[in-house]
Coordinates of N, CA, C and O in Angstrom, one line a residue:
S69 N 0.8 -1.2 0.0 CA 0.0 0.0 0.0 C 0.9 1.3 0.0 O 0.6 2.2 -0.7
N70 N 2.0 1.2 0.8 CA 2.9 2.4 0.8 C 3.6 2.5 -0.5 O 3.8 3.6 -1.0
N71 N 3.9 1.4 -1.1 CA 4.5 1.4 -2.5 C 3.6 2.1 -3.5 O 4.1 2.8 -4.4
I72 N 2.4 1.8 -3.5 CA 1.4 2.4 -4.4 C 1.3 3.9 -4.2 O 1.3 4.6 -5.2
K73 N 1.3 4.4 -2.9 CA 1.3 5.8 -2.7 C 2.5 6.5 -3.2 O 2.4 7.6 -3.8
L74 N 3.7 5.9 -3.0 CA 4.9 6.5 -3.5 C 4.9 6.6 -5.0 O 5.2 7.6 -5.6
K75 N 4.4 5.5 -5.7 CA 4.3 5.6 -7.2 C 3.2 6.7 -7.6 O 3.5 7.4 -8.6
D76 N 2.1 6.7 -6.9 CA 1.1 7.8 -7.2 C 1.7 9.2 -7.0 O 1.5 10.0 -7.8
N77 N 2.5 9.4 -6.0 CA 3.1 10.7 -5.7 C 4.1 11.0 -6.8 O 4.2 12.1 -7.3
K78 N 4.9 10.0 -7.2 CA 5.9 10.2 -8.3 C 5.1 10.6 -9.6 O 5.5 11.4 -10.4
S79 N 4.1 9.8 -9.9 CA 3.3 10.0 -11.1 C 2.7 11.4 -11.1 O 2.7 12.1 -12.1
K80 N 2.1 11.9 -9.9 CA 1.5 13.2 -9.8 C 2.6 14.3 -10.0 O 2.3 15.3 -10.7
K81 N 3.8 14.1 -9.4 CA 4.9 15.0 -9.6 C 5.3 15.1 -11.1 O 5.5 16.2 -11.6
K82 N 5.3 14.0 -11.8 CA 5.7 14.0 -13.2 C 4.6 14.7 -14.0 O 4.9 15.5 -14.9
D83 N 3.3 14.5 -13.7 CA 2.2 15.2 -14.3 C 2.3 16.7 -14.1 O 2.1 17.4 -15.0
L84 N 2.5 17.1 -12.9 CA 2.6 18.5 -12.5 C 3.8 19.1 -13.3 O 3.7 20.2 -13.8
K85 N 4.9 18.4 -13.3 CA 6.1 18.9 -14.0 C 5.8 19.1 -15.5 O 6.2 20.0 -16.2
R86 N 5.1 18.1 -16.1 CA 4.8 18.1 -17.5 C 3.8 19.3 -17.8 O 4.0 20.0 -18.7
K87 N 2.8 19.4 -16.9 CA 1.9 20.5 -17.1 C 2.6 21.9 -17.0 O 2.3 22.8 -17.7
D88 N 3.5 22.0 -16.0 CA 4.3 23.2 -15.8 C 5.1 23.5 -17.1 O 5.2 24.6 -17.6
N89 N 5.7 22.5 -17.7 CA 6.5 22.6 -18.9 C 5.6 23.1 -20.1 O 6.0 23.9 -20.9
E90 N 4.4 22.5 -20.2 CA 3.5 22.8 -21.2 C 3.0 24.3 -21.1 O 3.0 25.0 -22.1
I91 N 2.8 24.7 -19.8 CA 2.4 26.1 -19.6 C 3.5 27.0 -20.0 O 3.3 28.1 -20.6
Q92 N 4.7 26.7 -19.6 CA 5.9 27.5 -19.9 C 6.1 27.6 -21.4 O 6.4 28.7 -22.0
I93 N 5.9 26.5 -22.1 CA 6.0 26.5 -23.6 C 5.0 27.4 -24.2 O 5.2 28.2 -25.1
Q94 N 3.7 27.3 -23.7 CA 2.6 28.2 -24.2 C 2.9 29.6 -24.0 O 2.8 30.5 -24.9
L95 N 3.4 30.0 -22.8 CA 3.7 31.4 -22.5 C 4.9 31.9 -23.4 O 4.8 33.0 -23.9
N96 N 5.9 31.1 -23.5 CA 7.0 31.4 -24.4 C 6.6 31.6 -25.8 O 7.0 32.6 -26.5
S97 N 5.7 30.7 -26.3 CA 5.2 30.8 -27.7 C 4.4 32.0 -27.9 O 4.6 32.7 -28.9
Q98 N 3.6 32.4 -26.9 CA 2.8 33.6 -27.0 C 3.6 34.8 -27.0 O 3.4 35.7 -27.8
F99 N 4.6 34.8 -26.1 CA 5.6 36.0 -26.1 C 6.3 36.1 -27.5 O 6.4 37.2 -28.0
L100 N 6.8 35.0 -28.0 CA 7.5 35.1 -29.3 C 6.5 35.5 -30.4 O 6.9 36.3 -31.3
L101 N 5.3 35.0 -30.4 CA 4.4 35.5 -31.4 C 4.1 37.0 -31.4 O 4.1 37.7 -32.4
E102 N 3.9 37.5 -30.2 CA 3.7 38.9 -30.0 C 4.9 39.7 -30.4 O 4.8 40.7 -31.1
L103 N 6.1 39.2 -30.1 CA 7.3 39.9 -30.5 C 7.4 39.9 -32.0 O 7.7 40.9 -32.6
V104 N 7.2 38.8 -32.7 CA 7.3 38.7 -34.1 C 6.2 39.6 -34.8 O 6.5 40.3 -35.7
E105 N 5.0 39.7 -34.2 CA 4.0 40.5 -34.8 C 4.4 42.0 -34.7 O 4.2 42.8 -35.6
K106 N 5.1 42.4 -33.6 CA 5.5 43.8 -33.4 C 6.7 44.1 -34.4 O 6.7 45.1 -35.1
I107 N 7.6 43.1 -34.6 CA 8.7 43.3 -35.5 C 8.1 43.4 -36.9 O 8.5 44.3 -37.7
V108 N 7.2 42.5 -37.3 CA 6.7 42.5 -38.7 C 5.8 43.7 -38.9 O 5.9 44.3 -40.0
A109 N 5.1 44.1 -37.9 CA 4.3 45.4 -38.1 C 5.2 46.5 -38.5 O 4.9 47.3 -39.3
G110 N 6.3 46.6 -37.8 CA 7.3 47.6 -38.1 C 7.9 47.4 -39.5 O 8.1 48.4 -40.2
Q111 N 8.0 46.2 -39.9 CA 8.5 45.9 -41.3 C 7.5 46.3 -42.4 O 7.9 46.7 -43.5
I112 N 6.2 46.2 -42.1 CA 5.2 46.6 -43.1 C 5.4 48.1 -43.4 O 5.4 48.5 -44.6
K113 N 5.7 48.9 -42.4 CA 6.0 50.3 -42.6 C 7.3 50.4 -43.5 O 7.3 51.3 -44.4
N114 N 8.3 49.6 -43.2 CA 9.5 49.7 -44.0 C 9.2 49.3 -45.5 O 9.8 49.8 -46.4
I115 N 8.3 48.3 -45.7 CA 7.9 47.9 -47.1 C 7.4 49.1 -47.8 O 7.8 49.3 -49.0
E116 N 6.6 49.9 -47.2 CA 6.0 51.1 -47.9 C 7.1 52.0 -48.4 O 6.9 52.6 -49.5
T117 N 8.2 52.2 -47.7 CA 9.2 53.2 -48.1 C 10.3 52.5 -48.9 O 11.2 53.3 -49.3
A118 N 10.3 51.2 -49.1 CA 11.3 50.6 -49.8 C 11.2 50.9 -51.3 O 10.2 51.2 -51.8
E119 N 12.4 51.0 -51.9 CA 12.4 51.3 -53.4 C 12.2 50.0 -54.1 O 13.2 49.2 -54.2
M120 N 11.0 49.7 -54.6 CA 10.8 48.4 -55.3 C 10.7 48.7 -56.8 O 9.6 49.2 -57.2
Q121 N 11.7 48.5 -57.4 CA 11.8 48.6 -58.9 C 12.2 47.3 -59.5 O 12.9 46.6 -58.9
G122 N 11.7 47.0 -60.6 CA 12.0 45.7 -61.2 C 10.9 44.7 -61.0 O 9.8 45.1 -60.6
E123 N 11.2 43.5 -61.1 CA 10.2 42.4 -61.0 C 10.3 41.8 -59.6 O 11.0 40.8 -59.4
W124 N 9.5 42.3 -58.7 CA 9.5 41.9 -57.3 C 8.4 40.9 -56.9 O 8.2 40.6 -55.8
W125 N 7.8 40.3 -57.9 CA 6.6 39.5 -57.6 C 6.8 38.4 -56.6 O 6.0 38.1 -55.8
D126 N 7.9 37.7 -56.7 CA 8.2 36.5 -55.8 C 8.3 37.0 -54.4 O 7.8 36.4 -53.5
V127 N 9.1 38.1 -54.1 CA 9.2 38.6 -52.8 C 7.9 39.1 -52.3 O 7.5 38.9 -51.1
V128 N 7.2 39.9 -53.1 CA 6.0 40.5 -52.7 C 4.9 39.5 -52.4 O 4.2 39.6 -51.4
D129 N 4.8 38.4 -53.1 CA 3.9 37.3 -52.9 C 4.1 36.7 -51.5 O 3.2 36.3 -50.8
S130 N 5.4 36.4 -51.2 CA 5.7 35.9 -49.9 C 5.3 36.8 -48.8 O 4.8 36.4 -47.7
I131 N 5.6 38.1 -49.0 CA 5.3 39.1 -47.9 C 3.8 39.2 -47.8 O 3.3 39.2 -46.7
A132 N 3.0 39.2 -48.9 CA 1.6 39.3 -48.8 C 0.9 38.2 -48.1 O 0.2 38.5 -47.1
A133 N 1.1 37.0 -48.5 CA 0.3 35.9 -47.9 C 0.9 35.5 -46.5 O 0.1 35.2 -45.6
K134 N 2.2 35.4 -46.4 CA 2.7 34.8 -45.2 C 3.0 35.8 -44.1 O 2.8 35.5 -42.9
I135 N 3.4 37.0 -44.4 CA 3.7 38.0 -43.4 C 2.6 39.0 -43.2 O 2.0 39.1 -42.1
A136 N 2.4 39.8 -44.2 CA 1.4 40.8 -44.1 C 0.0 40.3 -43.7 O -0.7 40.8 -42.8
G137 N -0.4 39.2 -44.3 CA -1.7 38.6 -44.0 C -1.8 38.2 -42.6 O -2.8 38.4 -41.9
A138 N -0.8 37.6 -42.0 CA -0.8 37.1 -40.6 C -0.8 38.3 -39.7 O -1.5 38.3 -38.7
V139 N 0.0 39.4 -40.0 CA 0.0 40.5 -39.1 C -1.3 41.2 -39.1 O -1.8 41.6 -38.1
I140 N -1.9 41.4 -40.3 CA -3.2 42.1 -40.4 C -4.3 41.2 -39.6 O -5.2 41.8 -39.0
Q141 N -4.2 39.9 -39.7 CA -5.2 39.1 -39.0 C -5.0 39.3 -37.5 O -6.0 39.3 -36.7
A142 N -3.8 39.6 -37.0 CA -3.5 39.8 -35.6 C -3.9 41.2 -35.2 O -4.3 41.4 -34.0
D143 N -3.7 42.2 -36.1 CA -4.0 43.6 -35.7 C -4.7 44.3 -36.9 O -4.0 44.8 -37.8
N144 N -6.0 44.2 -37.0 CA -6.7 44.7 -38.1 C -6.6 46.2 -38.4 O -6.8 46.7 -39.4
S145 N -6.2 46.9 -37.3 CA -6.0 48.4 -37.5 C -4.9 48.7 -38.5 O -4.9 49.8 -39.1
L146 N -3.9 47.8 -38.7 CA -2.9 48.1 -39.6 C -3.4 48.1 -41.1 O -2.8 48.7 -41.9
R147 N -4.5 47.4 -41.3 CA -5.1 47.4 -42.6 C -5.5 48.8 -43.0 O -5.2 49.3 -44.1
L148 N -6.1 49.5 -42.1 CA -6.4 50.9 -42.4 C -5.2 51.8 -42.5 O -5.1 52.7 -43.4
T149 N -4.2 51.5 -41.7 CA -3.0 52.3 -41.7 C -2.2 52.2 -43.0 O -1.7 53.2 -43.5
F150 N -2.1 51.0 -43.5 CA -1.3 50.8 -44.7 C -2.1 50.4 -46.0 O -2.1 51.1 -46.9
F151 N -2.8 49.3 -45.9 CA -3.4 48.8 -47.2 C -4.4 49.8 -47.8 O -4.5 49.9 -49.0
E152 N -5.2 50.4 -47.0 CA -6.2 51.4 -47.6 C -5.5 52.5 -48.3 O -5.9 52.9 -49.4
R153 N -4.4 52.9 -47.7 CA -3.6 54.0 -48.4 C -2.9 53.4 -49.7 O -2.9 54.1 -50.7
W154 N -2.4 52.2 -49.6 CA -1.8 51.6 -50.8 C -2.7 51.4 -51.9 O -2.5 51.8 -53.1
I155 N -3.9 50.9 -51.6 CA -4.9 50.6 -52.6 C -5.4 51.9 -53.3 O -5.5 51.9 -54.5
N156 N -5.6 52.9 -52.5 CA -6.1 54.2 -53.0 C -5.0 55.1 -53.4 O -5.3 56.3 -53.6
N157 N -3.7 54.7 -53.3 CA -2.6 55.5 -53.7 C -2.5 56.8 -52.8 O -2.1 57.8 -53.3
L158 N -2.9 56.7 -51.6 CA -2.9 57.9 -50.7 C -1.5 58.1 -50.2 O -1.2 59.2 -49.6
N159 N -0.6 57.2 -50.4 CA 0.8 57.4 -50.0 C 1.6 58.1 -51.0 O 2.8 58.4 -50.8
G160 N 1.0 58.3 -52.2 CA 1.6 59.0 -53.3 C 2.7 58.3 -54.1 O 3.4 58.9 -54.9
T161 N 2.9 57.0 -53.9 CA 4.0 56.3 -54.5 C 3.5 55.6 -55.8 O 4.3 55.3 -56.7
N162 N 2.2 55.4 -56.0 CA 1.7 54.7 -57.1 C 2.5 53.4 -57.4 O 2.9 53.0 -58.5
N163 N 2.7 52.6 -56.3 CA 3.5 51.4 -56.3 C 2.6 50.2 -56.5 O 1.9 49.8 -55.6
K164 N 2.8 49.6 -57.6 CA 2.0 48.4 -58.0 C 2.2 47.2 -57.0 O 1.4 46.4 -56.7
W165 N 3.5 47.2 -56.5 CA 3.8 46.1 -55.5 C 3.1 46.2 -54.2 O 2.6 45.2 -53.6
L166 N 2.9 47.4 -53.8 CA 2.1 47.6 -52.5 C 0.7 47.3 -52.7 O 0.0 46.7 -51.9
R167 N 0.1 47.7 -53.9 CA -1.3 47.3 -54.2 C -1.4 45.8 -54.3 O -2.4 45.2 -53.9
R168 N -0.4 45.1 -54.9 CA -0.5 43.7 -55.0 C -0.5 43.0 -53.6 O -1.2 42.1 -53.4
I169 N 0.3 43.5 -52.7 CA 0.3 43.0 -51.3 C -1.0 43.2 -50.7 O -1.6 42.2 -50.1
A170 N -1.6 44.3 -50.9 CA -3.0 44.6 -50.3 C -4.0 43.6 -50.9 O -4.8 43.0 -50.2
I171 N -4.0 43.4 -52.2 CA -4.9 42.5 -52.8 C -4.7 41.0 -52.4 O -5.7 40.3 -52.1
L172 N -3.5 40.6 -52.2 CA -3.2 39.2 -51.9 C -3.1 38.9 -50.4 O -3.0 37.7 -50.1
H173 N -3.2 39.8 -49.5 CA -2.9 39.5 -48.1 C -3.9 38.5 -47.5 O -3.5 37.9 -46.5
Q174 N -5.1 38.3 -48.1 CA -6.0 37.4 -47.5 C -6.0 36.0 -48.1 O -6.8 35.1 -47.9
L175 N -5.0 35.7 -48.9 CA -4.9 34.4 -49.7 C -5.1 33.2 -48.8 O -5.7 32.3 -49.2
N176 N -4.5 33.2 -47.6 CA -4.6 32.0 -46.7 C -5.8 32.1 -45.7 O -5.8 31.3 -44.8
Y177 N -6.6 33.1 -45.8 CA -7.7 33.3 -44.8 C -8.8 32.3 -44.9 O -9.5 32.0 -44.0
K178 N -9.1 31.8 -46.1 CA -10.2 30.9 -46.4 C -11.5 31.4 -45.9 O -11.9 32.5 -46.3
K179 N -12.2 30.7 -44.9 CA -13.5 31.2 -44.4 C -13.4 32.5 -43.7 O -14.4 33.2 -43.5
E180 N -12.2 32.9 -43.3 CA -12.0 34.1 -42.5 C -11.8 35.3 -43.5 O -11.6 36.4 -43.0
T181 N -11.8 35.1 -44.8 CA -11.7 36.2 -45.7 C -12.8 37.2 -45.5 O -13.9 36.9 -45.4
N182 N -12.4 38.4 -45.5 CA -13.3 39.5 -45.4 C -13.7 39.9 -46.9 O -12.9 40.5 -47.6
E183 N -14.8 39.3 -47.3 CA -15.2 39.4 -48.7 C -15.4 40.9 -49.1 O -15.0 41.2 -50.2
E184 N -15.9 41.7 -48.3 CA -16.1 43.1 -48.6 C -14.8 43.8 -48.9 O -14.7 44.5 -49.9
I185 N -13.8 43.5 -48.1 CA -12.5 44.1 -48.3 C -11.9 43.6 -49.6 O -11.3 44.3 -50.4
L186 N -11.9 42.3 -49.8 CA -11.4 41.6 -51.0 C -12.0 42.3 -52.2 O -11.2 42.7 -53.1
Y187 N -13.3 42.4 -52.3 CA -13.9 42.9 -53.5 C -13.7 44.4 -53.6 O -13.6 44.9 -54.7
N188 N -13.6 45.1 -52.5 CA -13.4 46.6 -52.6 C -12.0 46.8 -53.1 O -11.8 47.7 -54.0
Y189 N -11.0 46.0 -52.7 CA -9.6 46.2 -53.2 C -9.5 45.8 -54.7 O -8.8 46.5 -55.5
I190 N -10.3 44.8 -55.1 CA -10.3 44.4 -56.5 C -11.0 45.5 -57.3 O -10.4 45.9 -58.4
K191 N -12.1 46.0 -56.9 CA -12.8 47.1 -57.6 C -11.9 48.4 -57.7 O -12.0 49.0 -58.7
A192 N -11.1 48.6 -56.7 CA -10.3 49.8 -56.7 C -9.1 49.7 -57.7 O -8.5 50.7 -58.1
T193 N -8.8 48.4 -58.1 CA -7.6 48.2 -58.9 C -7.9 47.6 -60.3 O -7.0 47.5 -61.1
M194 N -9.2 47.1 -60.5 CA -9.4 46.3 -61.7 C -9.4 47.1 -63.0 O -9.3 46.6 -64.1
H195 N -9.4 48.4 -62.9 CA -9.2 49.3 -64.1 C -7.8 49.3 -64.6 O -7.5 49.7 -65.7
E196 N -6.8 48.9 -63.7 CA -5.4 48.9 -64.1 C -5.1 47.8 -65.1 O -5.5 46.7 -64.9
R197 N -4.4 48.2 -66.1 CA -4.0 47.2 -67.1 C -2.5 46.9 -66.9 O -1.7 47.3 -67.7
E198 N -2.2 46.4 -65.8 CA -0.9 46.0 -65.3 C -0.9 44.5 -65.0 O -1.7 44.1 -64.2
F199 N 0.0 43.8 -65.7 CA 0.0 42.3 -65.6 C 0.0 41.9 -64.1 O -0.8 41.0 -63.8
F200 N 0.8 42.4 -63.3 CA 1.0 41.9 -61.9 C -0.3 42.2 -61.0 O -0.6 41.5 -60.1
I201 N -1.0 43.2 -61.4 CA -2.2 43.5 -60.7 C -3.3 42.6 -61.2 O -4.1 42.0 -60.4
E202 N -3.4 42.5 -62.5 CA -4.4 41.6 -63.1 C -4.3 40.2 -62.6 O -5.2 39.5 -62.2
K203 N -3.0 39.7 -62.5 CA -2.7 38.3 -62.0 C -3.1 38.2 -60.5 O -3.6 37.2 -60.1
A204 N -2.8 39.2 -59.8 CA -3.1 39.2 -58.3 C -4.6 39.1 -58.1 O -5.1 38.4 -57.2
I205 N -5.3 39.9 -58.9 CA -6.8 39.9 -58.8 C -7.3 38.5 -59.1 O -8.1 37.9 -58.3
G206 N -6.8 37.9 -60.2 CA -7.2 36.5 -60.5 C -6.9 35.5 -59.5 O -7.7 34.6 -59.1
W207 N -5.7 35.6 -58.9 CA -5.2 34.7 -57.9 C -6.1 34.8 -56.7 O -6.5 33.8 -56.1
A208 N -6.3 36.0 -56.2 CA -7.2 36.3 -55.0 C -8.6 35.7 -55.2 O -9.1 35.0 -54.3
L209 N -9.1 35.9 -56.4 CA -10.5 35.4 -56.7 C -10.4 33.8 -56.7 O -11.3 33.2 -56.2
R210 N -9.4 33.3 -57.4 CA -9.3 31.8 -57.5 C -9.2 31.2 -56.1 O -9.9 30.2 -55.8
Q211 N -8.4 31.8 -55.2 CA -8.2 31.2 -53.9 C -9.5 31.3 -53.1 O -9.9 30.4 -52.4
Y212 N -10.2 32.4 -53.2 CA -11.4 32.6 -52.4 C -12.5 31.7 -53.0 O -13.4 31.3 -52.3
S213 N -12.5 31.4 -54.3 CA -13.5 30.6 -54.9 C -13.5 29.2 -54.3 O -14.4 28.4 -54.3
K214 N -12.3 28.8 -53.8 CA -12.2 27.4 -53.1 C -13.1 27.4 -51.9 O -13.5 26.3 -51.4
T215 N -13.3 28.6 -51.3 CA -14.2 28.7 -50.1 C -15.6 29.1 -50.4 O -16.5 28.6 -49.8
N216 N -15.8 30.0 -51.4 CA -17.1 30.5 -51.7 C -17.2 30.7 -53.3 O -17.1 31.8 -53.8
K217 N -17.5 29.6 -54.0 CA -17.6 29.6 -55.4 C -18.7 30.5 -55.9 O -18.5 31.3 -56.9
K218 N -19.8 30.4 -55.3 CA -21.0 31.2 -55.7 C -20.7 32.7 -55.6 O -21.0 33.5 -56.6
S219 N -20.1 33.1 -54.6 CA -19.8 34.6 -54.4 C -18.8 35.0 -55.5 O -19.0 36.1 -56.1
V220 N -17.8 34.3 -55.7 CA -16.8 34.7 -56.7 C -17.4 34.7 -58.1 O -17.2 35.6 -58.9
S221 N -18.1 33.7 -58.4 CA -18.8 33.6 -59.7 C -19.7 34.8 -59.9 O -19.7 35.4 -61.0
N222 N -20.5 35.1 -58.9 CA -21.4 36.3 -59.0 C -20.6 37.6 -59.2 O -20.9 38.5 -60.0
F223 N -19.5 37.7 -58.4 CA -18.6 38.9 -58.5 C -18.1 39.1 -59.9 O -18.1 40.1 -60.5
I224 N -17.6 38.0 -60.5 CA -17.0 38.0 -61.8 C -18.1 38.4 -62.8 O -17.8 39.2 -63.7
K225 N -19.3 37.8 -62.7 CA -20.3 38.1 -63.7 C -20.7 39.6 -63.6 O -20.9 40.2 -64.6
Q226 N -20.8 40.1 -62.3 CA -21.3 41.5 -62.1 C -20.2 42.5 -62.6 O -20.5 43.6 -63.0
N227 N -18.9 42.1 -62.7 CA -17.8 43.0 -63.0 C -17.1 42.6 -64.2 O -16.0 43.1 -64.5
Q228 N -17.7 41.7 -65.0 CA -17.0 41.2 -66.2 C -16.5 42.2 -67.2 O -15.5 42.1 -67.8
S229 N -17.3 43.3 -67.3 CA -16.9 44.3 -68.3 C -15.7 45.2 -67.8 O -15.0 45.8 -68.6
S230 N -15.4 45.2 -66.5 CA -14.3 45.9 -65.9 C -13.1 45.1 -65.6 O -12.0 45.6 -65.6
L231 N -13.3 43.8 -65.4 CA -12.1 43.0 -65.0 C -11.3 42.6 -66.3 O -11.9 42.4 -67.4
A232 N -10.0 42.5 -66.2 CA -9.2 42.1 -67.3 C -9.5 40.6 -67.6 O -9.8 39.8 -66.7
K233 N -9.2 40.2 -68.8 CA -9.5 38.8 -69.2 C -8.6 37.9 -68.4 O -9.1 36.8 -68.0
L234 N -7.4 38.3 -68.1 CA -6.5 37.4 -67.3 C -7.1 37.2 -65.9 O -7.1 36.1 -65.4
S235 N -7.6 38.3 -65.3 CA -8.2 38.2 -64.0 C -9.4 37.2 -64.0 O -9.6 36.4 -63.1
I236 N -10.2 37.4 -65.0 CA -11.4 36.5 -65.2 C -11.0 35.0 -65.4 O -11.5 34.1 -64.7
K237 N -10.0 34.8 -66.2 CA -9.5 33.5 -66.5 C -9.0 32.8 -65.2 O -9.4 31.7 -64.9
E238 N -8.1 33.5 -64.5 CA -7.6 33.0 -63.3 C -8.6 32.8 -62.2 O -8.7 31.8 -61.5
G239 N -9.5 33.8 -62.0 CA -10.5 33.8 -61.0 C -11.6 32.8 -61.2 O -12.2 32.3 -60.3
S240 N -11.8 32.4 -62.5 CA -12.9 31.4 -62.8 C -12.5 30.0 -62.8 O -13.3 29.1 -63.0
K241 N -11.2 29.7 -62.5 CA -10.7 28.3 -62.6 C -11.5 27.3 -61.8 O -11.7 26.2 -62.3
Y242 N -12.0 27.6 -60.6 CA -12.7 26.7 -59.8 C -14.2 27.0 -59.7 O -14.9 26.4 -58.9
T243 N -14.7 27.9 -60.5 CA -16.1 28.3 -60.4 C -16.9 27.6 -61.5 O -16.5 27.1 -62.4

């Protein structure tokens, strides 16, 4: 009977130690995530002022979906601070790469995609006959169609006369 109690106590101590380690890992992970978000939020500001000339699509696409999208999901106020200015060219740079980031930032959101923002950003840029913007619009629509085919199909039909053929082709792939 004493032997069983000792084993139970050892087992309880191991469980407590394991739970303590799990809590510590969770706290450390949360701290690191918050730190990364702050660093990346600062980097979004740096992106705006960077001299992006040439063909930056591969870098921009990584920034859009993996970094900017995650940061905006964590702090939606940054969307107003940056993306709204970029889409509407209120920062005065007329930078297609910044507009591409804004269009693509929700690529990985799936059901959490803010449809109104997606469509507003597309409407604000669909008049542009710039390959990388047309392609971004098509890609954003195609990705969102995997979540909401009907909505994307309706959007394309309603805006067919304004959307570029490339955007329609890319956006209609799964509708």
